[in-house]
Coordinates of C-alpha atoms and ligand atoms in Angstrom, one line a residue:
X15 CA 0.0 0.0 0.0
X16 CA 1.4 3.3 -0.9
X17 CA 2.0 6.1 1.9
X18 CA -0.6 8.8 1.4
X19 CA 1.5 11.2 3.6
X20 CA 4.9 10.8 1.7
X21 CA 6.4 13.6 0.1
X22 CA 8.7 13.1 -3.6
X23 CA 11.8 15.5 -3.4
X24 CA 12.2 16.2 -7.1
X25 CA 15.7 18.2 -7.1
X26 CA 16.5 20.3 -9.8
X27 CA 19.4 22.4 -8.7
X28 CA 21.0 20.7 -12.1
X29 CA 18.8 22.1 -13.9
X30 CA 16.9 25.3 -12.9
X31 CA 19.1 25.8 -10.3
X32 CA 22.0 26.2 -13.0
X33 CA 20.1 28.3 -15.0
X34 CA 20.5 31.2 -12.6
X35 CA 23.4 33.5 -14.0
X36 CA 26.6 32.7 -12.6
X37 CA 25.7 29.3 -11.7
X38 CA 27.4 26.9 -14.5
X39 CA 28.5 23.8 -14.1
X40 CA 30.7 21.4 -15.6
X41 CA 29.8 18.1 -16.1
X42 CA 32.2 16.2 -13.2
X43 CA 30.8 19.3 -10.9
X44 CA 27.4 17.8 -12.1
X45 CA 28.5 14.5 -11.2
X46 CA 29.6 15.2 -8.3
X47 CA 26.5 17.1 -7.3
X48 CA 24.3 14.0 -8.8
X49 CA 25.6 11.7 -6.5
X50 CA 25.6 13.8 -3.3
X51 CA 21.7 14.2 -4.1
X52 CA 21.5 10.4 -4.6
X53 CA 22.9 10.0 -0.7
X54 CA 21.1 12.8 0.4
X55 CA 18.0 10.4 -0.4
X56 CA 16.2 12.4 -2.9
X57 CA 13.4 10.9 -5.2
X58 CA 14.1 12.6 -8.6
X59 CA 17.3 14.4 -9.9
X60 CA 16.4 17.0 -12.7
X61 CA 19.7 16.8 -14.3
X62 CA 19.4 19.1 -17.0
X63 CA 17.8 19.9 -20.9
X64 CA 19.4 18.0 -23.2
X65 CA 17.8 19.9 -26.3
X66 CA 19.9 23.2 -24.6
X67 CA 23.0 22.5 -25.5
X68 CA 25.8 19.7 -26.1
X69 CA 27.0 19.9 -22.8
X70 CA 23.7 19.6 -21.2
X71 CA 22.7 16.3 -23.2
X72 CA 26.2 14.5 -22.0
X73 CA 25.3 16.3 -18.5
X74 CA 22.0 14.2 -18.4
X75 CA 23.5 10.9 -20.2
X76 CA 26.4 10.6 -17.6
X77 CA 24.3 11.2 -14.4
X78 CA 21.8 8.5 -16.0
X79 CA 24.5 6.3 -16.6
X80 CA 25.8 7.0 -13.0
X81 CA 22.5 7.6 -10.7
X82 CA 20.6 4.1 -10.0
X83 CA 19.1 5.0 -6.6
X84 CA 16.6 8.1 -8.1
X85 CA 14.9 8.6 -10.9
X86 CA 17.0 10.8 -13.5
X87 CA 14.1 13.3 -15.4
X88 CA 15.0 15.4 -18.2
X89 CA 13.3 18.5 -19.1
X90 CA 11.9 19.2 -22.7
X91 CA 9.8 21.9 -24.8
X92 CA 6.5 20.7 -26.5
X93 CA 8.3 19.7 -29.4
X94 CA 8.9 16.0 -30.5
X95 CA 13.0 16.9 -31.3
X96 CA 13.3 18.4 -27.5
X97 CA 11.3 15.1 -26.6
X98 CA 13.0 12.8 -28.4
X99 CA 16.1 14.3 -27.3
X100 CA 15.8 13.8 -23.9
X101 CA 14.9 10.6 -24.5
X102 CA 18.0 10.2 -25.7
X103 CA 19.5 11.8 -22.8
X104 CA 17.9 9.5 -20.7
X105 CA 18.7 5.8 -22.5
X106 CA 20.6 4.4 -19.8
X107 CA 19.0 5.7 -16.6
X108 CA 17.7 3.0 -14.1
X109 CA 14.1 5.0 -13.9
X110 CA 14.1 7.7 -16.7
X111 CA 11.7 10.2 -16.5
X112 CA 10.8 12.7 -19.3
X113 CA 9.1 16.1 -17.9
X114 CA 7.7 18.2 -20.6
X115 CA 6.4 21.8 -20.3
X116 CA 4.7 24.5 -22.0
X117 CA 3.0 27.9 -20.9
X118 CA -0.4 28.2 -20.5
X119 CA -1.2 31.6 -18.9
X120 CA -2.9 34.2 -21.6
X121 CA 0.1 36.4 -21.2
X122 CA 2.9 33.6 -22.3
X123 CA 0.8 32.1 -25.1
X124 CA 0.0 35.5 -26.7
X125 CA 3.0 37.3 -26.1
X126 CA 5.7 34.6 -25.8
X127 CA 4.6 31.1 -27.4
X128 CA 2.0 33.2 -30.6
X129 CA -0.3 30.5 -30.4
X130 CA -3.7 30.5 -29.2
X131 CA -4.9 28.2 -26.5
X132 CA -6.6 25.8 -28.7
X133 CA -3.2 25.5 -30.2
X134 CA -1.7 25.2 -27.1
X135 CA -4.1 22.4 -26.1
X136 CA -3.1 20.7 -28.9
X137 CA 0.4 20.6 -28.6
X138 CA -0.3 19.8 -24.8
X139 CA -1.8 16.2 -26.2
X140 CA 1.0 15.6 -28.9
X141 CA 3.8 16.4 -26.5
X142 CA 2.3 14.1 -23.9
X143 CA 1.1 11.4 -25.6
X144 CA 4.6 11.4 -28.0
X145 CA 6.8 11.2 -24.5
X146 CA 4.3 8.7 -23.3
X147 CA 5.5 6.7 -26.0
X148 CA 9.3 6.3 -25.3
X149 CA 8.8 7.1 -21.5
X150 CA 6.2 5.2 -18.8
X151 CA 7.4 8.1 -16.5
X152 CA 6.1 11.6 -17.9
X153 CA 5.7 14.9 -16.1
X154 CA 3.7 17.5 -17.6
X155 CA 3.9 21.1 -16.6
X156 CA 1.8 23.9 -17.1
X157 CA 4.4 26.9 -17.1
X158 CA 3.6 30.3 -15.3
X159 CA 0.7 27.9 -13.9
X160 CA -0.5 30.3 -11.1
X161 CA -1.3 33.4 -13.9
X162 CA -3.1 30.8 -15.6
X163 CA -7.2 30.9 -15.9
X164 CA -8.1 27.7 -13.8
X165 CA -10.5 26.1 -16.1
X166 CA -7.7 26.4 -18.6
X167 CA -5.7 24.6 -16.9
X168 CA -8.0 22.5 -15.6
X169 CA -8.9 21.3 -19.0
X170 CA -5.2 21.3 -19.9
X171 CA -4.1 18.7 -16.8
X172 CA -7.2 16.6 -17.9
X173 CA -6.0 16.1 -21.6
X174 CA -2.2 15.8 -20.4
X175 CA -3.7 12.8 -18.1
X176 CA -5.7 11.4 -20.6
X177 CA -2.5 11.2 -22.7
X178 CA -0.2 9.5 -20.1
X179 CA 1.2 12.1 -17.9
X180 CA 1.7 10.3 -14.4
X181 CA 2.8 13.6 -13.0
X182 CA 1.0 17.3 -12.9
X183 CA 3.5 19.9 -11.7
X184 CA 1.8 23.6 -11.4
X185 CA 5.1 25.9 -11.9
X186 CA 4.7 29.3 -9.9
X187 CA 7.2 30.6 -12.5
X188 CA 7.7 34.1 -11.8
X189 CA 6.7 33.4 -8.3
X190 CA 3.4 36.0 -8.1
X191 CA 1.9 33.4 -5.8
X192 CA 0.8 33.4 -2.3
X193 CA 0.0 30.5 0.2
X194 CA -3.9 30.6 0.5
X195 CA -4.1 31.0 -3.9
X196 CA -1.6 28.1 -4.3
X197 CA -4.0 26.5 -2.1
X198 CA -7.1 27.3 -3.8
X199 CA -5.5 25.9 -7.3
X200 CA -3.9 22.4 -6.4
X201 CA -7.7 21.8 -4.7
X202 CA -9.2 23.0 -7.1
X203 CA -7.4 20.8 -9.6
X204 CA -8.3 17.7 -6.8
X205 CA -11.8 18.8 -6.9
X206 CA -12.7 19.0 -11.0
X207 CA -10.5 17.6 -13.0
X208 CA -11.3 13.6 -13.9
X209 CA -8.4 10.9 -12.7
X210 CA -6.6 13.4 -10.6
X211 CA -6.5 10.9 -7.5
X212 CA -4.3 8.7 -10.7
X213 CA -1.6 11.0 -11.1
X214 CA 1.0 12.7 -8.4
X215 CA 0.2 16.4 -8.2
X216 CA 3.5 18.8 -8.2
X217 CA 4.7 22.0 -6.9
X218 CA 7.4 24.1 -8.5
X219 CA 7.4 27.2 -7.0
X220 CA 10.0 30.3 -7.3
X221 CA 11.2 33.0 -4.5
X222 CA 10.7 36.4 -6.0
X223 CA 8.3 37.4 -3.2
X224 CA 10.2 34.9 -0.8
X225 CA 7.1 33.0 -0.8
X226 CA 8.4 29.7 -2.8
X227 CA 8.6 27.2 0.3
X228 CA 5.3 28.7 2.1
X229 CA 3.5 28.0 -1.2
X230 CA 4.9 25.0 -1.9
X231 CA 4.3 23.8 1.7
X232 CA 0.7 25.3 0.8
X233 CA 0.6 23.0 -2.3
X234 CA 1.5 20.0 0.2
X235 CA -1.2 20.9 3.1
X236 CA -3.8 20.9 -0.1
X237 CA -3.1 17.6 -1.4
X238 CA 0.3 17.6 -3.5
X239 CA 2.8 14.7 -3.1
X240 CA 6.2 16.3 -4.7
X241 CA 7.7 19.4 -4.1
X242 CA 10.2 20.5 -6.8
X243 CA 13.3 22.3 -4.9
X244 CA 16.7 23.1 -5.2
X245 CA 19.6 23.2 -2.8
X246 CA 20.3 26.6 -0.9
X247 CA 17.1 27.5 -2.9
X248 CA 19.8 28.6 -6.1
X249 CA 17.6 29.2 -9.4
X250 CA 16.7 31.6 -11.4
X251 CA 16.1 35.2 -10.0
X252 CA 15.4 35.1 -6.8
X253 CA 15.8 31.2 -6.7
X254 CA 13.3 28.3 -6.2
X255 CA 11.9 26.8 -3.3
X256 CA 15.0 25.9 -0.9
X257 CA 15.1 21.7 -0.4
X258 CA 16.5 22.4 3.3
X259 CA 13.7 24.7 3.9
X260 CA 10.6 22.3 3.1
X261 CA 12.1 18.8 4.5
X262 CA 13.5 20.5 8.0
X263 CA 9.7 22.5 8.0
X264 CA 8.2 19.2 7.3
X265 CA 10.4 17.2 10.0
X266 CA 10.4 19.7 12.7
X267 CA 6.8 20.6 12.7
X268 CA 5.1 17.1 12.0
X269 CA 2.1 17.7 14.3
X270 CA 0.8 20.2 11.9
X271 CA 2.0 18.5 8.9
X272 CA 2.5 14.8 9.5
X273 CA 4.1 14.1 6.0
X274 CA 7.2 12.2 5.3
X275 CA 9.8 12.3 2.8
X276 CA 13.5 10.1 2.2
X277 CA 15.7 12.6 3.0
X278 CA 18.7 11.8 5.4
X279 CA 19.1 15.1 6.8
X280 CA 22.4 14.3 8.2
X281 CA 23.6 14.9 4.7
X282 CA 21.8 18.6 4.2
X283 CA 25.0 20.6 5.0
X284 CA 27.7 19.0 3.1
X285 CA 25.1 18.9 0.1
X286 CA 24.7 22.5 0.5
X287 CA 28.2 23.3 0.9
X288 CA 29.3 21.5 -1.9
X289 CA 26.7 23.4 -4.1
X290 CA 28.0 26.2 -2.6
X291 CA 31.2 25.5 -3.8
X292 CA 30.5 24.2 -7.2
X293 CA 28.8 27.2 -7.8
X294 CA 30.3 29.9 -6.5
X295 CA 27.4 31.3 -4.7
X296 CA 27.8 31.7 -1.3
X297 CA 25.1 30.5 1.6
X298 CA 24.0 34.0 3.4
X299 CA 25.4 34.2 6.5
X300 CA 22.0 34.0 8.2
X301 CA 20.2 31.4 5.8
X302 CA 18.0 29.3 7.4
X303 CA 19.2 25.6 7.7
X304 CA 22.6 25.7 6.5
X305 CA 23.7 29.4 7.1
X306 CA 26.5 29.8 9.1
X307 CA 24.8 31.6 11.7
X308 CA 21.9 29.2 11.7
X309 CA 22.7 27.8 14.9
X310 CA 24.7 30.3 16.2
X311 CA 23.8 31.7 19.6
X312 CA 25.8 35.1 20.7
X313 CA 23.5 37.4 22.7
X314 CA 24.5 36.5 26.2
X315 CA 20.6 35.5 27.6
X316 CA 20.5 33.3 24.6
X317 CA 24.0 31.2 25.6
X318 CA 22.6 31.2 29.4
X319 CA 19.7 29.2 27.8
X320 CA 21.3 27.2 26.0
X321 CA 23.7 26.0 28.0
X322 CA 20.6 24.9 30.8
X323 CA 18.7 23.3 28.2
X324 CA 19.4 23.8 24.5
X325 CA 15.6 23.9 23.4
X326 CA 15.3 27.0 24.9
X327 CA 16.6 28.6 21.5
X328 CA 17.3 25.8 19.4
X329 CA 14.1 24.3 17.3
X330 CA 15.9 21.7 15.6
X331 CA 19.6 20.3 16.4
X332 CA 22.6 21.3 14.5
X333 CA 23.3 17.6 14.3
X334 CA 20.1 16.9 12.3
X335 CA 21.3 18.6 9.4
X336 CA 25.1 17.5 9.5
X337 CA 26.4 20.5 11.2
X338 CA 29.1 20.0 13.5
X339 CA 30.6 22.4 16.7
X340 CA 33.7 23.9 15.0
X341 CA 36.5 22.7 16.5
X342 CA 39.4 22.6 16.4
X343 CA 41.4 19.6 15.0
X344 CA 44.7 18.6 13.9
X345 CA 48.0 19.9 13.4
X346 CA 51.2 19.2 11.3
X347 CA 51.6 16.1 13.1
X348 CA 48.8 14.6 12.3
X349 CA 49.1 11.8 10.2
X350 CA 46.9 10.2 6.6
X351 CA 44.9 8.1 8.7
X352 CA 43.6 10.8 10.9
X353 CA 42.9 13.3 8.2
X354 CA 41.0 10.3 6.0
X355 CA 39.3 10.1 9.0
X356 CA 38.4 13.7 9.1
X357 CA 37.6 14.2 6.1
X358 CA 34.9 11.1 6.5
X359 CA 33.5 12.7 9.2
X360 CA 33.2 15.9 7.9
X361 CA 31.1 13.9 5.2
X362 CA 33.0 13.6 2.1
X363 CA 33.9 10.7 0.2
X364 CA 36.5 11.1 -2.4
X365 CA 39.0 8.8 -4.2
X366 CA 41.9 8.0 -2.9
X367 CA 43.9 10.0 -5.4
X368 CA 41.6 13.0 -4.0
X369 CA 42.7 12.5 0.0
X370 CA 46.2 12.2 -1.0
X371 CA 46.5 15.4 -3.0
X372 CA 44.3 17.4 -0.1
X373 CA 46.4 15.8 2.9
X374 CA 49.8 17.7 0.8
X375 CA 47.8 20.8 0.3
X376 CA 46.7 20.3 4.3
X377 CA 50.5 19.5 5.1
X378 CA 51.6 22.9 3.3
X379 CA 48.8 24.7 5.0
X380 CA 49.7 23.2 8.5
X381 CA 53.0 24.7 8.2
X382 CA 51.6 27.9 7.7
X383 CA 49.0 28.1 10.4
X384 CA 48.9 27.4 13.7
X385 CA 45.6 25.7 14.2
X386 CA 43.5 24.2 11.4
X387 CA 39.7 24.0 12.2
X388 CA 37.5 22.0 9.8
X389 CA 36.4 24.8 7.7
X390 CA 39.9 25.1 6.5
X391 CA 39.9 21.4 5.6
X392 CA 36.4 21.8 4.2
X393 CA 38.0 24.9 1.9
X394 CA 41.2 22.7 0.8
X395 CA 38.6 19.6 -0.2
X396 CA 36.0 22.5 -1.8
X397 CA 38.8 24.4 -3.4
X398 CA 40.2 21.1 -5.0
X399 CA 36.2 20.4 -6.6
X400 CA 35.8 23.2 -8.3
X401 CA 39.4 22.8 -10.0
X402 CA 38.6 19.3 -12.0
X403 CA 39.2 19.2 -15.8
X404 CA 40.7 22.9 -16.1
X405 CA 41.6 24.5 -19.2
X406 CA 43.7 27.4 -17.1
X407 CA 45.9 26.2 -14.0
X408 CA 47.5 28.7 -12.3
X409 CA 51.4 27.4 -11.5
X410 CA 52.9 30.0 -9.7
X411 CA 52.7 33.7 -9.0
X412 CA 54.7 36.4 -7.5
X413 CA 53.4 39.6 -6.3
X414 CA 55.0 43.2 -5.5
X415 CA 52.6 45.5 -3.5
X416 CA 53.1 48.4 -1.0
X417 CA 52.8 51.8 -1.0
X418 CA 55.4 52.3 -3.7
X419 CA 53.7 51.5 -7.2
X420 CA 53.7 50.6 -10.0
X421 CA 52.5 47.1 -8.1
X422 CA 53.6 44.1 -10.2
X423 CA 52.1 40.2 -10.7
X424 CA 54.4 38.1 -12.3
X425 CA 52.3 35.1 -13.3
X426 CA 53.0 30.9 -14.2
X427 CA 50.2 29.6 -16.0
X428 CA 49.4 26.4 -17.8
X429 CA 46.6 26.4 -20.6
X430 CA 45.8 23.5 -22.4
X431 CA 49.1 22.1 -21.3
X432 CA 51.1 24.7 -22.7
X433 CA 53.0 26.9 -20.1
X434 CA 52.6 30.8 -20.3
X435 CA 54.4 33.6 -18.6
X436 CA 53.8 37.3 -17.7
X437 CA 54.9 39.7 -16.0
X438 CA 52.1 42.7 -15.5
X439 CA 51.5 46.0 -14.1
X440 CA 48.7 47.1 -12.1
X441 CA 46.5 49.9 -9.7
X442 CA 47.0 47.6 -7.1
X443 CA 48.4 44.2 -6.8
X444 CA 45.0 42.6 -7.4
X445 CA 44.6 44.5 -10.2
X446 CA 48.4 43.2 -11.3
X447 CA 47.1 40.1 -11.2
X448 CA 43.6 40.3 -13.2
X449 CA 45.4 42.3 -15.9
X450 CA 48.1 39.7 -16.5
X451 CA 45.7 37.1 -16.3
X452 CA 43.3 38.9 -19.2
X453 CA 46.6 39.1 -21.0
X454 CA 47.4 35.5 -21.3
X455 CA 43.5 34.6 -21.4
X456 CA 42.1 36.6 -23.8
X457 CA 38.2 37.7 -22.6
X458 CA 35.9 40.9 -22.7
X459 CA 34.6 40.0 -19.6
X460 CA 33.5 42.9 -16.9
X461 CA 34.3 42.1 -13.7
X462 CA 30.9 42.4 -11.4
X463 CA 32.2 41.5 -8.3
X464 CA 35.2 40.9 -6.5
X465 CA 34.4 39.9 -2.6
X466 CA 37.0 38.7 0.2
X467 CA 35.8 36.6 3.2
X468 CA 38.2 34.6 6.0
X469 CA 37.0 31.3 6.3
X470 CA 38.0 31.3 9.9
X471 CA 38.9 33.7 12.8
X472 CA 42.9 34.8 13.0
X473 CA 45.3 36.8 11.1
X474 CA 46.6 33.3 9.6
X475 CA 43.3 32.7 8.0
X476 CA 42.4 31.3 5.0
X477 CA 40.9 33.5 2.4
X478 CA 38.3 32.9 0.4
X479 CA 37.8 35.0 -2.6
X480 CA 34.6 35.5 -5.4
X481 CA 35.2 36.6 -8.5
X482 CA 31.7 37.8 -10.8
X483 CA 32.6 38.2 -14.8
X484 CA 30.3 38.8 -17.5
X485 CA 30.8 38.7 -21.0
X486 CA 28.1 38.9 -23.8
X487 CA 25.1 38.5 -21.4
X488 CA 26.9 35.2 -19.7
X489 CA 27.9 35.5 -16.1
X490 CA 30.2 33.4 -13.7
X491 CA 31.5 33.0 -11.0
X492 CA 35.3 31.8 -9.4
X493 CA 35.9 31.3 -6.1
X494 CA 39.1 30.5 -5.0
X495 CA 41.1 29.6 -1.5
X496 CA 44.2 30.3 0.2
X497 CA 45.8 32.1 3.2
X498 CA 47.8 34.4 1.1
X499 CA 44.4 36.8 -0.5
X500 CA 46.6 37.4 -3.6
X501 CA 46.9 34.1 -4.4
X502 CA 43.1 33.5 -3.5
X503 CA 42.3 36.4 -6.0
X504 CA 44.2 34.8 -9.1
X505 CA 42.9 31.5 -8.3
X506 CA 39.2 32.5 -8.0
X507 CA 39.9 34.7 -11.0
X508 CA 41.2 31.8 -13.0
X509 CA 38.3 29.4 -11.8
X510 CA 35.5 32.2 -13.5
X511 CA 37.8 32.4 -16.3
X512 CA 37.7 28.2 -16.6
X513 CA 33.7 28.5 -16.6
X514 CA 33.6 31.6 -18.8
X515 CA 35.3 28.8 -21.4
X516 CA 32.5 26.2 -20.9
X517 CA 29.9 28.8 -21.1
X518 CA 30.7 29.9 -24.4
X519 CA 30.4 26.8 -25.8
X520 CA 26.7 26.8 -24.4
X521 CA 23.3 28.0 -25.0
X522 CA 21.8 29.5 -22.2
X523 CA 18.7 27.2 -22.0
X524 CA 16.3 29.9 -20.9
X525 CA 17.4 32.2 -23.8
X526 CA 16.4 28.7 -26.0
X527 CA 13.6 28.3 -23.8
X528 CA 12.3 31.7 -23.1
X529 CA 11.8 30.0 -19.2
Ligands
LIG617 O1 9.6 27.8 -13.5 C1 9.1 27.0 -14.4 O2 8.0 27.3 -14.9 C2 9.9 25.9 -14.8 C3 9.2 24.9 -15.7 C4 10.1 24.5 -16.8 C5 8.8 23.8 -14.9 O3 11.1 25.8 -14.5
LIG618 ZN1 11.4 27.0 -12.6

């Protein structure tokens, strides 16, 4: 008998999380991400849109090929070549599922799609009934869903149904929505539309009123059974519906909504943190879940609590989402089988290639600092995942800065295995640096941001540096980590400049899809 109460976690931080600008990824950072979400228990990974781009159809084929745990979906316009694509795509996942969209709302299918809604209707059955045909697992969506008239989309859900759709997903694209209206649709959907109670009823909801996990937990109260999501919330605009958000709402207050769902929540901040770092886009300090301040208690009356009984303050325990008391930990002494060990706990697992070249970078960095917490460690295993398969690779690099100018970079680079040289001059030794870099690495990229954080307390710190670049409309960001800044800079710098070179190579799906 199936569980009424449980909850599908349909991630797409692959997919609409990446299409927020900045946020590209290759396709080992998609691997990696892919399997994190597989141990993080979730239902089914969105891994991408084949049709986008060539990147994005390998993307899809080698999470398929590597996922067996959740079902790997791909998303498609309502046209048989985007369809058949994905299908493609999807030939050697373990449970494929095909998800295919188009708008519905009067303003998208006059102004956007030209078509009228009994075209759109139309192209609703073909799409659905084609996927049906090389899928058994097909989501249907109805795009900008909440500015949609309801007997439209009532009569569009019926006729994706009748054509083989097993799930209905009601997009709050441009996130207009509020609680008590997504309410009022997804029952209204349960109350009219014939074979409803056959088919598991979806909510994808974005944050640009920060409304996207009340509404979707709306959707959930009302009778939906998957919540689409991403990690840290990333996504377009002002993001989707944060993942940590709805399953930590759901588990902490289960008396008012007794729904389950598969996620091990012990995993939530080493999934987040590895997005994080993936990305480039930092977690706000005061995020809820996995900010860095989320269970941090300063104000004096609050420790006093605390330390009597830790309810008094805390809702929910670090612990239960993987978030350990910073401490400190090992030194230059410590040996391989205590830093394997660490990096275990601190939840990774990577290859045994991957430990050995992070315990010499934590053996260099040992001899530099005094004390090493595990946020430094976390930085050296971060730093080395968002470094795989890079065209640029920064060798060496000397810097001149003081008061006396001109300050001077003199750079060591390797691109496509071929070593490169410069010596550059500079308003500033950062600037040194960037301008020998855009010497060697030809770009007409603007640089947006340039942001320096420690990753822990001490003059010794590690820095950890963001780098923002756009060219032509395509935006990225580097991060990079070290305990000199300088060297931080260049190596976030180079890391925007390595995704600048698989952007270009890419459609932007939403200029393709107009989503
Ligand atoms: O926001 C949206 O409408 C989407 C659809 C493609 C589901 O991302
Ligand atoms: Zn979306």
């Amino acid at each position: 008998m199936t569980n009424q109460n449980y909850i599908k976690i349909f991630d797409t931080t692959l997919r609409d999380g990446e299409q927020s600008p900045g946020a590209s990824m290759n396709i080992e950072e998609k691997l990696k991400i892919a399997a994190a979400l597989e141990e993080l228990g979730v239902d089914i990974i969105e891994a991408g849109f084949p049709a986008a781009s060539k990147g994005d159809f390998e993307a899809v084929s080698r999470v398929s090929e590597a996922v067996k745990k959740s079902s790997v979906c791909a998303l498609s316009r309502a046209s048989k070549h985007d369809i058949q694509t994905a299908a493609d795509a999807l030939k050697n996942a373990a449970q494929p599922r095909i998800h295919t969209f188009i708008s519905t709302s009067d303003l998208h299918m006059e102004h956007k799609l030209q078509l009228n809604a009994d075209e759109v209707y139309e192209k609703v059955i073909d799409s659905v009934s084609f996927a049906r045909n090389l899928c058994d697992d097909v989501e249907w969506s109805c795009e900008d869903g909440t500015r949609t008239s309801l007997d439209f989309m009532c009569r569009t859900v019926e006729a994706a149904i009748k054509n083989g759709a097993t799930t209905i997903n009601i997009p709050d694209t441009v996130g207009y929505s509020v609680p008590e209206e997504f309410t009022n649709i997804i029952e209204h959907l349960m109350n009219s539309v014939p074979n409803i109670d056959k088919v598991t009823l979806s909510t994808h909801c974005h944050n640009d009123l920060g409304l996207a996990v009340a509404n979707s937990l709306a959707g959930v109260k009302a009778g939906a059974r998957q919540v689409e999501c991403t990690i840290n919330g990333l996504g377009e605009r002002a993001g989707n519906a944060a993942m940590e958000e709805i399953v930590m709402a759901i588990r902490t207050r289960n008396d008012l909504m007794p729904f389950s769902t598969n996620i091990k929540t012990e995993n939530i901040a080493k999934t987040s943190k590895l997005v994080s770092a993936v990305t480039g886009f930092p977690v706000q300090f005061n995020k809820a879940i996995v900010g860095k301040n989320a269970f941090a208690h300063e104000a004096g009356i609050h420790q006093d609590g605390m330390l009597k009984n830790n309810k008094t303050y805390e809702i929910m325990t670090p612990e239960s989402v993987g978030v350990s008391e910073s401490n400190l930990v090992m030194g230059k002494h410590s040996g391989r089988h205590a830093f394997k060990q660490k990096i275990s706990e601190l939840g990774y697992s990577i290859s045994d290639n991957a430990v050995e070249e992070a315990f010499e970078k934590f053996k260099s960095l040992a001899d530099k600092k005094k004390t090493i917490y595990d946020e430094d460690i976390i930085a050296i295993i971060d730093d080395q995942v968002i470094r795989v398969n890079d065209t640029v690779i920064l060798k060496d690099l000397q810097v001149v800065a003081g008061t006396k100018g001109p300050q001077k970079a003199e750079i060591n680079l390797v691109v496509n295995d071929e070593t490169k040289n410069i010596i550059s001059t500079g308003d500033g030794p950062v600037d040194a640096i960037f301008n020998g870099l855009s010497q060697i690495v030809p770009h007409k990229a603007k640089l947006l941001l340039y942001q320096v954080h420690a990753v822990t307390e001490g003059t010794d710190a590690q820095a950890e540096v963001s780098v923002r670049l756009s060219e032509e409309g395509k935006t990225v960001v580097g991060l990079g980590a070290d305990t000199d800044t300088l060297v931080a800079s260049a190596k976030a710098y180079i890391n925007a400049l390595n995704k600048l070179i698989i952007k270009r190579e890419k459609t932007a799906p939403a200029q393709m899809a107009g989503i």
